[in-house]
CSV table of C-alpha atoms in Angstrom, one decimal:
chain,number,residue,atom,x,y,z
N,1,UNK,CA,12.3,-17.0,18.6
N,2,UNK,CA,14.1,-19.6,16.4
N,3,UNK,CA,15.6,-17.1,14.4
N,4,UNK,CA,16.9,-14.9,17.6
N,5,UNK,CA,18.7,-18.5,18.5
N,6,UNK,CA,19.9,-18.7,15.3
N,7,UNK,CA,21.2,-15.6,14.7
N,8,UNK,CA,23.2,-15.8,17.8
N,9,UNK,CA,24.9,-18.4,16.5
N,10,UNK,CA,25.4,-16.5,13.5
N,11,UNK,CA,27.1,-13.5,15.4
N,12,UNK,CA,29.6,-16.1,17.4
N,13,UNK,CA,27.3,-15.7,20.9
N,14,UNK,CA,27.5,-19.5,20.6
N,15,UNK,CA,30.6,-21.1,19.1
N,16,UNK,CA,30.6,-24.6,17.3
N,17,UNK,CA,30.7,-27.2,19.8
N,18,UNK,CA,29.6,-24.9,22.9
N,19,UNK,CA,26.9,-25.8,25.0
N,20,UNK,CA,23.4,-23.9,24.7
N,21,UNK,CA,22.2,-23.6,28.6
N,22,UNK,CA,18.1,-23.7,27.9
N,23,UNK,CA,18.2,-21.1,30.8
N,24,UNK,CA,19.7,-18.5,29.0
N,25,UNK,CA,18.2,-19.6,25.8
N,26,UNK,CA,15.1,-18.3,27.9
N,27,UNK,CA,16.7,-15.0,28.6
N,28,UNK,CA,17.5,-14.3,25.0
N,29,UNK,CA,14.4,-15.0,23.6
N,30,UNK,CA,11.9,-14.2,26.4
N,31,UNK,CA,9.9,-17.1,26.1
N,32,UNK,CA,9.1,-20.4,28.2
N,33,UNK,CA,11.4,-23.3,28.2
N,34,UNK,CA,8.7,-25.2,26.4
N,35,UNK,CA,8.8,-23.0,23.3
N,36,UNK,CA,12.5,-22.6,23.3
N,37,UNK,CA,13.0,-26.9,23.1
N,38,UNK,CA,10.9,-26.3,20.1
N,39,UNK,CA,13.3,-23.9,18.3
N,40,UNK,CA,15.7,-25.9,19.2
N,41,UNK,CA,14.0,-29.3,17.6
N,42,UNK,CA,13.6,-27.0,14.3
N,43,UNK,CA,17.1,-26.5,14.1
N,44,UNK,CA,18.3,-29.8,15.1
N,45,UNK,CA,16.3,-30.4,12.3
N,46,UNK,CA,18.7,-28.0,9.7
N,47,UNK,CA,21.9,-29.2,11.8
N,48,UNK,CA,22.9,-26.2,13.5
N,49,UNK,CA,22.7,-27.4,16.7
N,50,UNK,CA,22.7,-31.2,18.2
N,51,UNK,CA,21.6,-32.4,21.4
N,52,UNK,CA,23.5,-34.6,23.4
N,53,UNK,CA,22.7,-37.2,26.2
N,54,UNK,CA,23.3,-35.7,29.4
N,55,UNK,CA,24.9,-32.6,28.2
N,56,UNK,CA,21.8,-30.6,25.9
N,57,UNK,CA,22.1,-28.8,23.2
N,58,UNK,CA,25.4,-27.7,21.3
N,59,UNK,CA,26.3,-25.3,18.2
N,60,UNK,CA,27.1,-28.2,15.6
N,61,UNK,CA,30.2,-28.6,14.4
N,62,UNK,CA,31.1,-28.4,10.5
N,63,UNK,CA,34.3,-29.6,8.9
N,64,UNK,CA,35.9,-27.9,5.9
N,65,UNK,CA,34.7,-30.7,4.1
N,66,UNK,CA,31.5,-30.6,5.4
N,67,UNK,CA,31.3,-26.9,4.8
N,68,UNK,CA,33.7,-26.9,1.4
N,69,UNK,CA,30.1,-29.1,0.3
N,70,UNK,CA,27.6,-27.3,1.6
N,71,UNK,CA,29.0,-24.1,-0.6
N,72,UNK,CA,29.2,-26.1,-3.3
N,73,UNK,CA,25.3,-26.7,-3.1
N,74,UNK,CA,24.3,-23.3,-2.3
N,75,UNK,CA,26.5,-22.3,-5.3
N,76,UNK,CA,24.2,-24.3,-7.6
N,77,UNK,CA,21.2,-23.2,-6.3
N,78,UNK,CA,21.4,-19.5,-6.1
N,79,UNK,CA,22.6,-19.2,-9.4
N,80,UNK,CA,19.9,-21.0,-10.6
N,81,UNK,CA,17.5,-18.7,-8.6
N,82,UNK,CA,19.5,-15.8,-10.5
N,83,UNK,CA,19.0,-17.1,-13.6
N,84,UNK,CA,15.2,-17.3,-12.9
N,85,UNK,CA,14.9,-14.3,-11.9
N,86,UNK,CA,16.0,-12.3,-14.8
N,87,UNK,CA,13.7,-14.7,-17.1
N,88,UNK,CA,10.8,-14.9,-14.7
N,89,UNK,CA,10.5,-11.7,-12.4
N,90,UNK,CA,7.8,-9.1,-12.8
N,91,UNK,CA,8.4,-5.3,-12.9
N,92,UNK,CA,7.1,-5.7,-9.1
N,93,UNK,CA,9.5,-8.7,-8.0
N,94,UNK,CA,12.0,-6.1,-9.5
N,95,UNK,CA,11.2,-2.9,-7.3
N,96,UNK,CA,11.2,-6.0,-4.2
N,97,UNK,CA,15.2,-7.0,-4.9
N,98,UNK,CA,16.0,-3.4,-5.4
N,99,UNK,CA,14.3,-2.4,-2.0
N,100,UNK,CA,16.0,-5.7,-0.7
N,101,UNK,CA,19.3,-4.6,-1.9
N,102,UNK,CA,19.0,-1.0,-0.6
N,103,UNK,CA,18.4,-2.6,3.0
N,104,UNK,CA,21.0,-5.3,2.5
N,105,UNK,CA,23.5,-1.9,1.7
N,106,UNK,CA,22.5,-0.1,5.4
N,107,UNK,CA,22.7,-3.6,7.2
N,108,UNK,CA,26.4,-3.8,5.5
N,109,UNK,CA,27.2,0.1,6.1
N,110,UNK,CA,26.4,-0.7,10.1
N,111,UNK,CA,28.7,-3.0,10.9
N,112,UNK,CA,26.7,-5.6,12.7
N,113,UNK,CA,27.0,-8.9,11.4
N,114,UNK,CA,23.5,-10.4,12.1
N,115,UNK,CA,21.7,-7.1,10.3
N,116,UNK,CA,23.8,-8.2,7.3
N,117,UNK,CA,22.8,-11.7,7.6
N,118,UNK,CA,19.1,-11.1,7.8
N,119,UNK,CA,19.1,-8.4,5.4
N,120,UNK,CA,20.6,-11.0,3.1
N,121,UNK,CA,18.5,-13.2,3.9
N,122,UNK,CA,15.3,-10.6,2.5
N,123,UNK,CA,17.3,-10.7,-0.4
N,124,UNK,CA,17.8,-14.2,-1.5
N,125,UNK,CA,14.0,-14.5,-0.7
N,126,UNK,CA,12.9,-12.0,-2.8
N,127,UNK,CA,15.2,-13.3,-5.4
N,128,UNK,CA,13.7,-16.5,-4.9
N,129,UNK,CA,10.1,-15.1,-5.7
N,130,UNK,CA,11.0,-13.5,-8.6
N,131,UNK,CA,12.1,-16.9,-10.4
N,132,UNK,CA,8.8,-18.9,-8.9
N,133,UNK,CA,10.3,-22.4,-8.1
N,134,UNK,CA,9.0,-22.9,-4.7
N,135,UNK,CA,11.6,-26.1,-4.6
N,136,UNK,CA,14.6,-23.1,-5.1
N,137,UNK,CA,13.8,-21.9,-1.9
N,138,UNK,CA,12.6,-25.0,0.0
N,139,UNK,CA,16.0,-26.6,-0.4
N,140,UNK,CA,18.1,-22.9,0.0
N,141,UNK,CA,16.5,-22.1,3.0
N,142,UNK,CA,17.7,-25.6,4.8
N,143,UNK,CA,21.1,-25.1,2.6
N,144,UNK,CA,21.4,-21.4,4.6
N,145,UNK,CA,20.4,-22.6,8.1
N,146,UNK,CA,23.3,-24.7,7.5
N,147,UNK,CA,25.7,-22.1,6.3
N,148,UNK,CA,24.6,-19.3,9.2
N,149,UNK,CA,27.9,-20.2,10.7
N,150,UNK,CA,30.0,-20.2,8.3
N,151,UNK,CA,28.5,-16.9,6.2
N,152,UNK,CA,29.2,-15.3,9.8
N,153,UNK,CA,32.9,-16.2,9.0
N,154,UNK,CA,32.7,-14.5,5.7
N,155,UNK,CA,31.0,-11.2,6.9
N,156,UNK,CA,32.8,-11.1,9.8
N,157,UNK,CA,36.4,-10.9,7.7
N,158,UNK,CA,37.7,-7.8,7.5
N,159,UNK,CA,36.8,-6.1,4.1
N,160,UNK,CA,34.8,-8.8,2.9
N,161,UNK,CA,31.4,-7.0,3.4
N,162,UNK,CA,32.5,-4.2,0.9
N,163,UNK,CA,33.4,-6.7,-1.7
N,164,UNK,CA,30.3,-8.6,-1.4
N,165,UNK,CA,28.4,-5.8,-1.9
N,166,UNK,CA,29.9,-4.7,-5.2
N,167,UNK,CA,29.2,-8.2,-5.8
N,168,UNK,CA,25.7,-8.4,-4.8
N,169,UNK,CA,25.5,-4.6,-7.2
N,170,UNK,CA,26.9,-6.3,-9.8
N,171,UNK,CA,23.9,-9.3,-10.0
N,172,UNK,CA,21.4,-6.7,-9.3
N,173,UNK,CA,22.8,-4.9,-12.3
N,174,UNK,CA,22.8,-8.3,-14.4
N,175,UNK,CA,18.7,-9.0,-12.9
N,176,UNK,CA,17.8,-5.7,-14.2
N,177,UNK,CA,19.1,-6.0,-18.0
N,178,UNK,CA,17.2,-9.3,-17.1
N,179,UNK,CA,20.4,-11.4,-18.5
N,180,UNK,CA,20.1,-14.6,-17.5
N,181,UNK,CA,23.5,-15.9,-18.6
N,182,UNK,CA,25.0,-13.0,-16.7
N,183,UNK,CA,23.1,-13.2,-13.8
N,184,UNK,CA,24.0,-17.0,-13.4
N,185,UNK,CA,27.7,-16.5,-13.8
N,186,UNK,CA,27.3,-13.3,-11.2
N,187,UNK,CA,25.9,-15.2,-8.4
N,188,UNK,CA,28.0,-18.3,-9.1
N,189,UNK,CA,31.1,-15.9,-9.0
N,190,UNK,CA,29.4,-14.5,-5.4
N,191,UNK,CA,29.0,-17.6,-3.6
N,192,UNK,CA,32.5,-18.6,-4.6
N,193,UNK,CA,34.1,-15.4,-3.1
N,194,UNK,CA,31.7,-16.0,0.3
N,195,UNK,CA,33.4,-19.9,0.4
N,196,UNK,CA,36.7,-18.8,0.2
N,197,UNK,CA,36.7,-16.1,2.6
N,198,UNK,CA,34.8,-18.5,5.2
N,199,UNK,CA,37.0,-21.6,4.2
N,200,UNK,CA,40.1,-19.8,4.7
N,201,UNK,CA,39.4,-19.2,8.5
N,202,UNK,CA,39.4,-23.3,9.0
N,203,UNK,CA,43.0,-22.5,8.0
N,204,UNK,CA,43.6,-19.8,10.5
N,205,UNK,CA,41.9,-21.9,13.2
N,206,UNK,CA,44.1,-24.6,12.5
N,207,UNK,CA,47.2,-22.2,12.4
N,208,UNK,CA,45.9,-20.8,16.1
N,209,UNK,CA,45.8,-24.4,17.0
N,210,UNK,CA,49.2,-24.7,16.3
N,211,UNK,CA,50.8,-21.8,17.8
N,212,UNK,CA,51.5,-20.3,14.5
């Protein structure tokens, strides 16, 4: 339920700053009104959406700075994940990311934004595993609630799904020579790529604004 909310965020149902009508909230998940003001506490709770006096909930908004940040963070910590991972993982953890990976490929091949997002999201999970710091993924998970809008800019830019995915092949590559120096610098080099490409369409917006 809170992750049927939140991918349709994700896939630009709901734009940043648009209202969230609890009534059709209800119709997208199938549930009572009861359990959907709980979804939306949760995510409240990872700022994706805010409710406001006498209006209800909105898509939270994000400034490039704001979201410029919250790469930055996610940049740290899924590197460090990836450098875990190639010193920690078992043979098993390692047949999980490969599986992971395969999925994340199909999700990218069909063309549908919110597949790629939650087959990603398998992935940085199992990647996560593999390294054993519970605290990784703790403070990635609220990091990626965060960034569901703006990694739905990235995916969403044309071409950027194909580069990502020789990106994401590339780390794979790095996890099974279990190189932990290369696997750090791979998923470093990943989330930078994913912050440029969803950074740049502030700049488009802005252009649009404009009447450029």
């Amino acid at each position: 339920m809170t992750e049927a909310i939140r991918n349709a965020i994700a896939a630009g149902h709901y734009e940043a700053g648009t209202r969230m009508p609890e009534k059709e909230l209800c119709e997208l998940t199938g549930v009572s009104r009861t359990l959907v003001r709980e979804a939306l506490r949760q995510l409240e709770s990872e700022g994706l959406v805010q409710v406001i006096p006498h209006k209800g909930p909105i898509v939270a908004k994000m400034t490039v700075e704001q979201a410029a940040g919250t790469y930055e963070v996610r940049e740290v910590l899924e590197a460090l994940a990836a450098r875990r991972f190639a010193e920690y993982a078992t043979d098993e953890h390692m047949n999980q990311i490969e599986a992971a990976f395969e999925d994340v490929r199909r999700a990218y091949e069909s063309g549908k934004v919110v597949d790629r997002l939650e087959a990603k999201n398998i992935f940085y999970t199992r990647l996560v595993e593999g390294g054993g710091n519970e605290a990784i993924g703790l403070a990635l998970h609220m990091i990626n609630s965060r960034t569901m809008l703006l990694r739905g800019r990235s995916l969403s830019r044309e071409n950027r799904w194909q580069q990502s995915l020789l990106e994401l092949e590339a780390l794979l590559e790095a996890l099974r020579k279990r190189d932990p120096e290369a696997a750090h610098r791979l998923a470093t080099e990943h989330v930078r790529m994913a912050a440029k490409a969803a950074l740049s369409s502030f700049d488009e917006g802005a252009a649009l604004k404009r009447g450029n």
